[in-house]
Tab-separated table of C-alpha atoms in Angstrom:
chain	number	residue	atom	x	y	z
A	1	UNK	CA	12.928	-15.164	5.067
A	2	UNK	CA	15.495	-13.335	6.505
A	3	UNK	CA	14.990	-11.996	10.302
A	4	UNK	CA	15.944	-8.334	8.631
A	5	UNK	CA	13.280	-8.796	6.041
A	6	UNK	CA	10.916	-9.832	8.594
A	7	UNK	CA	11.475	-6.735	10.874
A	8	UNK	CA	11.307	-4.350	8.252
A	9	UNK	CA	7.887	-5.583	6.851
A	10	UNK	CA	6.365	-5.783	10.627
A	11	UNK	CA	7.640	-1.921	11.146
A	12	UNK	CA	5.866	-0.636	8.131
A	13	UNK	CA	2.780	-2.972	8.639
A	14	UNK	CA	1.961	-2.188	12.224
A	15	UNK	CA	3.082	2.020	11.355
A	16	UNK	CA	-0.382	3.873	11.151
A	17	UNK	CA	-1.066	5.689	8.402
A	18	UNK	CA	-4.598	6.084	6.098
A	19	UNK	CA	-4.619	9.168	3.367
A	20	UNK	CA	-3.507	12.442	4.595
A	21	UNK	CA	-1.797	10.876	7.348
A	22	UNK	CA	1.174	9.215	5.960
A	23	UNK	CA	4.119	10.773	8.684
A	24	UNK	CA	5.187	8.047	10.683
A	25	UNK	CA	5.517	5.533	7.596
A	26	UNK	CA	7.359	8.707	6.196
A	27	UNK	CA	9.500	8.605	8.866
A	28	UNK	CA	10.482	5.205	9.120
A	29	UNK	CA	11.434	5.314	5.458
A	30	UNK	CA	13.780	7.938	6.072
A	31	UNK	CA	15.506	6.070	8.840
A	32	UNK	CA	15.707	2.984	7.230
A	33	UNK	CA	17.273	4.710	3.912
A	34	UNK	CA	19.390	7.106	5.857
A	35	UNK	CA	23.048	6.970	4.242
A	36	UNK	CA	22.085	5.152	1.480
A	37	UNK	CA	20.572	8.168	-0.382
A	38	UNK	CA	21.771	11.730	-1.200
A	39	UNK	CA	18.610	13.261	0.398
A	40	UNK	CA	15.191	13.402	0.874
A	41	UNK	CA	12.162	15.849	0.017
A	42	UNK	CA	8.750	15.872	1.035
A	43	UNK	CA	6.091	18.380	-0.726
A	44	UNK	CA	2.682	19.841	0.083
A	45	UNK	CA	0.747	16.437	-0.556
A	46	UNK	CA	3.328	14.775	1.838
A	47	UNK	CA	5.050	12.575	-0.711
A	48	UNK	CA	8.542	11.560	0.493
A	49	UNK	CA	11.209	11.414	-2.246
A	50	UNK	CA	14.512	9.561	-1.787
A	51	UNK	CA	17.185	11.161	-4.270
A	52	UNK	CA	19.968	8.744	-5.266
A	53	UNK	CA	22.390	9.208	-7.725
A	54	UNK	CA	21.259	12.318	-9.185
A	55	UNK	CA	24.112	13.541	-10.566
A	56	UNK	CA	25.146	10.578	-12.887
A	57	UNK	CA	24.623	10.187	-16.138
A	58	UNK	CA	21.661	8.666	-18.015
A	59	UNK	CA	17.901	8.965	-17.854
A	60	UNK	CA	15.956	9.178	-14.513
A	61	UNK	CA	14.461	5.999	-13.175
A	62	UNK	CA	11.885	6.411	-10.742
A	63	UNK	CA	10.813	3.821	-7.936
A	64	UNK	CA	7.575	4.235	-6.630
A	65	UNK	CA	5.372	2.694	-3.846
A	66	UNK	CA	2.195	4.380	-1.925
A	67	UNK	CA	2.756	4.928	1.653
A	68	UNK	CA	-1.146	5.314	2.302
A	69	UNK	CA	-3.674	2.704	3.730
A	70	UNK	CA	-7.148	2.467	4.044
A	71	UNK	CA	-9.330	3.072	7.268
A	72	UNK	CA	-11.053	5.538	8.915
A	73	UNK	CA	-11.574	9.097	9.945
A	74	UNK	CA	-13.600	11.378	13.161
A	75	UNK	CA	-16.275	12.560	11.721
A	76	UNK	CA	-18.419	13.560	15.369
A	77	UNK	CA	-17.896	12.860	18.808
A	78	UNK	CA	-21.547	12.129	20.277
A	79	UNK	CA	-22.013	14.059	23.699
A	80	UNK	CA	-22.351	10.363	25.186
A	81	UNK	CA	-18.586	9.892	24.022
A	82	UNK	CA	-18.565	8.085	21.113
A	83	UNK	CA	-17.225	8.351	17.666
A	84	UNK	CA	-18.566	8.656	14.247
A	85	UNK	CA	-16.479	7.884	11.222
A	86	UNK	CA	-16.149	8.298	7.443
A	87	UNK	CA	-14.127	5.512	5.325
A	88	UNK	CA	-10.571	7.118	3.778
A	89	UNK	CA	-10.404	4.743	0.528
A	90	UNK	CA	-12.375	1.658	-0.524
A	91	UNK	CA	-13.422	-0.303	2.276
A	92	UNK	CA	-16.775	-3.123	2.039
A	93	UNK	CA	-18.799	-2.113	4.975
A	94	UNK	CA	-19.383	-5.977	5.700
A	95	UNK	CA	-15.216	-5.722	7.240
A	96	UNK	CA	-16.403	-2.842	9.326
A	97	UNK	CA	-18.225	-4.172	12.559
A	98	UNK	CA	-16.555	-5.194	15.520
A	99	UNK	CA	-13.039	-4.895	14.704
A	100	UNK	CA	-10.253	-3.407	17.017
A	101	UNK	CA	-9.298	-0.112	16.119
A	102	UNK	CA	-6.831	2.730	17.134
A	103	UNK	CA	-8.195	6.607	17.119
A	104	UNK	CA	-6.278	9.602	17.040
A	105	UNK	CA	-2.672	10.591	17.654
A	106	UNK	CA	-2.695	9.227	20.779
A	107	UNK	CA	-3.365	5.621	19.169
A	108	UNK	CA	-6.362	4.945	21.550
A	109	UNK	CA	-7.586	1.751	21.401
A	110	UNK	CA	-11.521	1.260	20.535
A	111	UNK	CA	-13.905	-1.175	18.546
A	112	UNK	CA	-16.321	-0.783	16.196
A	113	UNK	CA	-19.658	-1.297	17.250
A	114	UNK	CA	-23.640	-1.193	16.840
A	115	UNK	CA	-25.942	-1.439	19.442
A	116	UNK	CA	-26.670	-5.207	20.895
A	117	UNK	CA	-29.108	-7.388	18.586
A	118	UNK	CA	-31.531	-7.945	21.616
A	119	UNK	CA	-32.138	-4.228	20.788
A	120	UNK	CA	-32.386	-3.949	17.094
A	121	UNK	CA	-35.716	-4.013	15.555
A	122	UNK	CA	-36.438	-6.341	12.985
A	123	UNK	CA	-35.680	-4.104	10.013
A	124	UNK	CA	-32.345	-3.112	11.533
A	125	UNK	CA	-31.692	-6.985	11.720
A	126	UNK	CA	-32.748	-7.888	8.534
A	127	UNK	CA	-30.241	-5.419	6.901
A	128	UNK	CA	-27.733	-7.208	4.842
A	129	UNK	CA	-24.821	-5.151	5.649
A	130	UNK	CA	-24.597	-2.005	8.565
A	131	UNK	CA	-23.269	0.844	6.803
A	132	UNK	CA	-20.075	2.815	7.750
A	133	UNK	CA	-21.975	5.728	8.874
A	134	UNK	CA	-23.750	4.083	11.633
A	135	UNK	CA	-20.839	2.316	13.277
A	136	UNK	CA	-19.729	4.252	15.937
A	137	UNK	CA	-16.144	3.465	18.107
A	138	UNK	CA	-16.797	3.049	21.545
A	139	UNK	CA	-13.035	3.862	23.203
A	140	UNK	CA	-13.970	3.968	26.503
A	141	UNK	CA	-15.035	7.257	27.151
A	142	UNK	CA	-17.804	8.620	30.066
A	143	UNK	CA	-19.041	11.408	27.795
A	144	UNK	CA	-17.440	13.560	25.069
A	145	UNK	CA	-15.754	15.694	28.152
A	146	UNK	CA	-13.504	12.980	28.273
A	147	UNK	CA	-12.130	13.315	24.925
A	148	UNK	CA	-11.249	16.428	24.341
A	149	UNK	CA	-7.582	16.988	23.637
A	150	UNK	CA	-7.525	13.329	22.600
A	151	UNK	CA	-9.744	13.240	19.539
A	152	UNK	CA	-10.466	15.405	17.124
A	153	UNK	CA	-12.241	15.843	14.005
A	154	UNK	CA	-10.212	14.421	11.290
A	155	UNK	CA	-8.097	12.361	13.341
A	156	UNK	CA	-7.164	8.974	11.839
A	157	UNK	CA	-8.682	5.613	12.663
A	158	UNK	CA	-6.293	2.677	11.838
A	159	UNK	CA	-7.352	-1.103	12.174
A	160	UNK	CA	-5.201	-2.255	15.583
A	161	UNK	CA	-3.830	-5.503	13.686
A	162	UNK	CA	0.163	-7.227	14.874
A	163	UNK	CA	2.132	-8.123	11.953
A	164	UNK	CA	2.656	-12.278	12.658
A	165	UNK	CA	3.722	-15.218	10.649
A	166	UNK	CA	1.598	-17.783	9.562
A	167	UNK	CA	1.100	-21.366	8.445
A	168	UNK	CA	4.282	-22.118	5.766
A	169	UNK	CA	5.746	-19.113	4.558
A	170	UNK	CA	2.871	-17.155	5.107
A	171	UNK	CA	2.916	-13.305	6.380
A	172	UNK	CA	0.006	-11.262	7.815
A	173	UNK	CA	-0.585	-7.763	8.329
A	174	UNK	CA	-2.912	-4.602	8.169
A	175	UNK	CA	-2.142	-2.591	5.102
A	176	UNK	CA	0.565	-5.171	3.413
A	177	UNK	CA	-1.328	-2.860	0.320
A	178	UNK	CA	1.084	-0.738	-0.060
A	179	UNK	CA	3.881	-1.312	3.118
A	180	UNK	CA	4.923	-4.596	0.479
A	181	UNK	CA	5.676	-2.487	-2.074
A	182	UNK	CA	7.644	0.434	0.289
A	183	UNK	CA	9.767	-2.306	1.721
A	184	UNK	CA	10.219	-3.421	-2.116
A	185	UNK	CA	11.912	0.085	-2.621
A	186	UNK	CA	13.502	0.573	-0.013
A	187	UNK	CA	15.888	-2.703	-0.351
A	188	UNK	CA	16.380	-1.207	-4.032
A	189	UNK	CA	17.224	1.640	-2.576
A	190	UNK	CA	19.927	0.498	-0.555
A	191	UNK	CA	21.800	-0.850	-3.725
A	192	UNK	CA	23.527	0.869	-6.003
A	193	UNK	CA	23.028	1.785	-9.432
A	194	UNK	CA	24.995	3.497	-12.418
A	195	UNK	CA	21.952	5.777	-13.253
A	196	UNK	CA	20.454	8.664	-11.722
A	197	UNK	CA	17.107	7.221	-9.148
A	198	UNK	CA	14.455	8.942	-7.431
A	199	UNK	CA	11.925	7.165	-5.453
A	200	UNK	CA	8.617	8.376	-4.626
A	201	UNK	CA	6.719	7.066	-1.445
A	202	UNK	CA	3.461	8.681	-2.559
A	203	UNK	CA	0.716	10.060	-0.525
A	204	UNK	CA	-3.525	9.373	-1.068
A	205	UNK	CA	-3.312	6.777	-3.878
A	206	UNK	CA	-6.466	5.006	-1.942
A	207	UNK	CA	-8.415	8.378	-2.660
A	208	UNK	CA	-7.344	8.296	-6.202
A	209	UNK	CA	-3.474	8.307	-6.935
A	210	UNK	CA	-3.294	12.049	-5.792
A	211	UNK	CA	0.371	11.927	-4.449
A	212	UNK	CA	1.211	10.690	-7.614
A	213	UNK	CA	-0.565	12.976	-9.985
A	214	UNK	CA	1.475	15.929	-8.437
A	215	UNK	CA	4.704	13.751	-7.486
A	216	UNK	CA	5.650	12.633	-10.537
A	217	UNK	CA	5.995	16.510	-11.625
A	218	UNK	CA	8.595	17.200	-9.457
A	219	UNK	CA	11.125	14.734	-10.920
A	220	UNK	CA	9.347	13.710	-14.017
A	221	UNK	CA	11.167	10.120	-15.009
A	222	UNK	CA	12.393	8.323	-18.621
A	223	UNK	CA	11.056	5.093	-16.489
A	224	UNK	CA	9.138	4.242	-13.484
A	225	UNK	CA	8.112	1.142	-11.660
A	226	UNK	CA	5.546	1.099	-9.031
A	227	UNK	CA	5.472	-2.038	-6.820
A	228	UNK	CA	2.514	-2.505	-5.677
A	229	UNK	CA	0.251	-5.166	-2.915
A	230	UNK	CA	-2.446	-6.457	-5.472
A	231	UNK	CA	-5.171	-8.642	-5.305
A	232	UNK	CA	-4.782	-12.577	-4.692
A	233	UNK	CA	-8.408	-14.022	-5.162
A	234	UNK	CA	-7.353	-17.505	-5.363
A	235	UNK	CA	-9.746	-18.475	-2.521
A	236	UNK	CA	-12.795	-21.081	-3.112
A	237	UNK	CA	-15.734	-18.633	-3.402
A	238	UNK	CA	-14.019	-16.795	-6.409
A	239	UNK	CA	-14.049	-18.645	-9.972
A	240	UNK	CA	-11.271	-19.396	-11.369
A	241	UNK	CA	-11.457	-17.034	-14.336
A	242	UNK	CA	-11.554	-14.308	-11.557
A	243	UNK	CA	-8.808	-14.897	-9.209
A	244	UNK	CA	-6.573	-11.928	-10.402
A	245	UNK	CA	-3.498	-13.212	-9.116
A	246	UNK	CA	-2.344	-16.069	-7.249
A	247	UNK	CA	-0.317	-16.535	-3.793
A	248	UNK	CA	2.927	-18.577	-4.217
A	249	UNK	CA	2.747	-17.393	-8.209
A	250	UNK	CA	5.635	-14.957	-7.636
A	251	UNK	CA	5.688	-11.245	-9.210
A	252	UNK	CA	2.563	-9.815	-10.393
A	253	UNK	CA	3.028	-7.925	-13.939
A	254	UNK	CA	0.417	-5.498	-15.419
A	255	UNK	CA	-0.279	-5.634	-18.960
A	256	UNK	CA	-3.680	-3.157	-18.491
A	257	UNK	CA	-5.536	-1.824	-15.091
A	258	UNK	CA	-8.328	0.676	-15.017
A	259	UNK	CA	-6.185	3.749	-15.450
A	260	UNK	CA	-3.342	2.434	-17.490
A	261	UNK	CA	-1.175	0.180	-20.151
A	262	UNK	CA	2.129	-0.885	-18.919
A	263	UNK	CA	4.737	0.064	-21.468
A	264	UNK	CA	5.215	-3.421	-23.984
A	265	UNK	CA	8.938	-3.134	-24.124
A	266	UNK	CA	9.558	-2.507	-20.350
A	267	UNK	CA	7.227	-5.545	-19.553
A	268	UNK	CA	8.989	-7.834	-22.109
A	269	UNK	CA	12.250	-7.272	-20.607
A	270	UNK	CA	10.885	-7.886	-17.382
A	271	UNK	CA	9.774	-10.994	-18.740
A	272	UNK	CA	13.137	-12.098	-20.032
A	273	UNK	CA	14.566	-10.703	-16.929
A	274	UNK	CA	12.533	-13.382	-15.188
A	275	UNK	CA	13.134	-16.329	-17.379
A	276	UNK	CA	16.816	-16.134	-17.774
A	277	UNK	CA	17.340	-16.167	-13.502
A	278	UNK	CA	14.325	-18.712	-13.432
A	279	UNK	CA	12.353	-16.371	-11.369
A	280	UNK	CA	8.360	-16.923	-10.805
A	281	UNK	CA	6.166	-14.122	-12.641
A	282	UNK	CA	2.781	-13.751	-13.143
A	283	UNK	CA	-0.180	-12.015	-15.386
A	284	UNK	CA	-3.007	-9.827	-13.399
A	285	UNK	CA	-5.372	-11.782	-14.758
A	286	UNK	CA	-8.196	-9.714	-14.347
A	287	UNK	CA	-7.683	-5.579	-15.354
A	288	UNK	CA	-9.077	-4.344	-11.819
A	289	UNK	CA	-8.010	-1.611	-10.088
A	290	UNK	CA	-5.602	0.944	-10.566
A	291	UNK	CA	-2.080	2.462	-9.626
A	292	UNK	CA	-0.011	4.849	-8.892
A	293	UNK	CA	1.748	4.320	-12.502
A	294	UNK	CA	-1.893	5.713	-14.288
A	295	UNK	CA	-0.834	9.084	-13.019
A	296	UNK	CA	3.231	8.791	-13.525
A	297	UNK	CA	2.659	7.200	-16.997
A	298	UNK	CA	1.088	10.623	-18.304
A	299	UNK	CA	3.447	13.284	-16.350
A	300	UNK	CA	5.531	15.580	-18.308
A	301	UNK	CA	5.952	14.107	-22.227
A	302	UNK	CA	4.800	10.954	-20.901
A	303	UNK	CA	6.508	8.443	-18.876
A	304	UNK	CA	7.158	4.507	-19.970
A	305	UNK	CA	5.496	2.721	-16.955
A	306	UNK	CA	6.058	-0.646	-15.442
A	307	UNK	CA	3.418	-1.752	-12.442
A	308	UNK	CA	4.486	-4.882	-10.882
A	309	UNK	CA	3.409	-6.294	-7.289
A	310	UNK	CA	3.209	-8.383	-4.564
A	311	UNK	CA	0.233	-10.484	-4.305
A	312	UNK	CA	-2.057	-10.451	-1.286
A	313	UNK	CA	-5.239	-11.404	-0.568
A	314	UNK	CA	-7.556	-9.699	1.801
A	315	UNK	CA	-6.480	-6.626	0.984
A	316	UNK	CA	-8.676	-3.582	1.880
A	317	UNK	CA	-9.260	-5.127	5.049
A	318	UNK	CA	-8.397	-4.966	8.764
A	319	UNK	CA	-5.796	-8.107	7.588
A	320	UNK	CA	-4.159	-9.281	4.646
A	321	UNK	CA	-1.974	-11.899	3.728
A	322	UNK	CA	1.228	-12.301	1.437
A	323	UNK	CA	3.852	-15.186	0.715
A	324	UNK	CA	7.647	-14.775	1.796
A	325	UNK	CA	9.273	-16.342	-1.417
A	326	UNK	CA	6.580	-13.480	-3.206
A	327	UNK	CA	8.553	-10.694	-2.141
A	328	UNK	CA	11.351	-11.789	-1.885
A	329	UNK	CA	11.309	-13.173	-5.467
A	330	UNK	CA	10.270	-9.026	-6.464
A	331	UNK	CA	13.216	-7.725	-4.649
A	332	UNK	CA	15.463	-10.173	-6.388
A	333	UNK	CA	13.669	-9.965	-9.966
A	334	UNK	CA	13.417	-5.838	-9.697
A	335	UNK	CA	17.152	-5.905	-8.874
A	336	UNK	CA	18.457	-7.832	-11.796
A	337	UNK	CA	16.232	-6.087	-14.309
A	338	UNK	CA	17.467	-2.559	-13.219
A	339	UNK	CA	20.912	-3.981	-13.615
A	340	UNK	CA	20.131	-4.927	-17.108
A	341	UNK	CA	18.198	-1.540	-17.297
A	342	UNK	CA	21.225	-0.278	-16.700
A	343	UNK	CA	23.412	-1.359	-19.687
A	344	UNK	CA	20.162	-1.622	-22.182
A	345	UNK	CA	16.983	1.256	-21.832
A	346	UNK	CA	18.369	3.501	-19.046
């Protein structure tokens, strides 16, 4: 993979931002699509939208990708100085304890923590998983005193993971659900494209595809795609029936989720799209989950919807894991069919 590539996806991994607090990954989006779009707009539920193209002729195709991730929020500040937290999107408990962690807007560092087992009685020990809201983040602190003006209520609490390389062709990273899918869109949105193209770097879609459900209002499209970072359970534990997607399998393409059905046409010519430049694709195998594209599909008169992704596994976690030749197959497969999309459906 390119050095380029690289860079971009480490930027966007290592950029902190769970639902509600999406700014920074905002703001590297703009730079990195600065003069290669007409201009940008952000509205109440901080979505970012990059305009392209807006004056040409033909229908309006709309890129999308979330810019949210899941973690954590302040909930309390104990007067001996630690923190209590809520979760911001859907995060197993059992990932929780003892994991590096940056609080606030001051990116403090801190871990998760419980109080030593030598302590715990044996009902606390016997529990089968310590639940979020008795993990407290230890960051240091004397006593709450030393705190204030550095945390607050509210703040954000982002997992404190470097973006690396690993084993052969391998990439790791904290929220590579959805940061895959905004680098996705932003190399399609450096290229250009005979139609008119709007894409929407959405806010909250880990607390339900909120961004989206006002978003795709403002510049209600003929088509959308949303790229997403989907689930690769092709790990030992999981039965094969179950393993969703599959690392190395290339593009992931949604026939059904739990919010929506892909539009048949769309996905066929994705298909074709695929075969002709002997591209890798891939079913979701198993209809779990949901999108961004559940609440663009039924804007306006209704919107035809494509969801395609990258697959990772270990998403929803403090570190997930993708393939190179993955993306880089979804740039290079999204490309070619919105050149085609371009002569054909747009």
């Amino acid at each position: 993979m390119e050095q380029q590539r690289i860079d971009l996806l480490r930027t966007l991994s290592e950029a902190r931002g769970i639902s509600g607090h999406e700014d920074e990954v905002a703001g590297i989006i703009r730079s990195r699509l600065e003069g290669h779009v007409e201009r940008f707009e952000r509205d109440a539920v901080k979505n970012l939208f990059a305009l392209k193209g807006m004056d040409r002729p033909g229908p309006l195709v709309m890129l999308n990708a979330h810019m949210d991730e899941v973690g954590l929020y302040v909930t309390r500040v104990t007067k001996e100085g630690y923190i209590h937290v809520g979760k911001a999107g859907g995060i197993d408990d059992r990932l929780l304890l003892g994991k590096k962690v940056l609080v606030g807007r001051n990116a403090l560092p801190g871990v998760t923590a419980i109080k030593a087992v030598h302590l715990a009685t044996r009902e606390e020990t016997e529990q089968t998983v310590v639940k979020a809201e008795d993990i407290v983040v230890d960051v240091g602190a004397k006593n709450e005193a030393d705190l204030a003006g550095k945390v607050f209520i509210g703040d954000q609490v982002t997992f404190d993971t470097t973006f690396g390389t690993f084993g052969e062709g391998y990439l790791l990273g904290k929220a590579l659900d959805d940061r895959a899918g905004c680098a996705v869109v932003i190399e399609l949105m450096t290229m250009e494209w005979p139609f008119p193209v709007v894409a929407m770097f959405s806010a909250q879609e880990e607390i339900g595809t909120r961004g989206a459900r006002v978003g795709a209002w403002r510049y209600t499209p003929a088509v959308s795609i949303t790229v997403e970072g989907t689930i690769a359970a092709d790990i030992g534990e999981v039965p094969e029936a179950q393993q969703v997607t599959t690392l190395g399998g290339g593009t992931v393409l949604t026939i059904k989720d739990g919010g929506m059905i892909t539009d048949h046409r769309l996905r066929r010519q994705l298909i074709e799209v695929a075969q002709a430049n002997d591209l890798p694709w891939q079913f979701k195998r198993v209809p779990a989950g949901g999108t961004d594209a559940r609440s663009i599909q039924l804007a306006g008169e209704g919107v035809r919807a494509l969801a395609v992704a990258v697959p990772a596994r270990y998403i929803h976690s403090p570190v997930s894991l993708i393939r190179a030749s993955d993306y880089e197959s979804t740039v290079t497969l999204l490309a070619k069919f919105l050149a085609q999309l371009a002569t054909t459906e747009a």
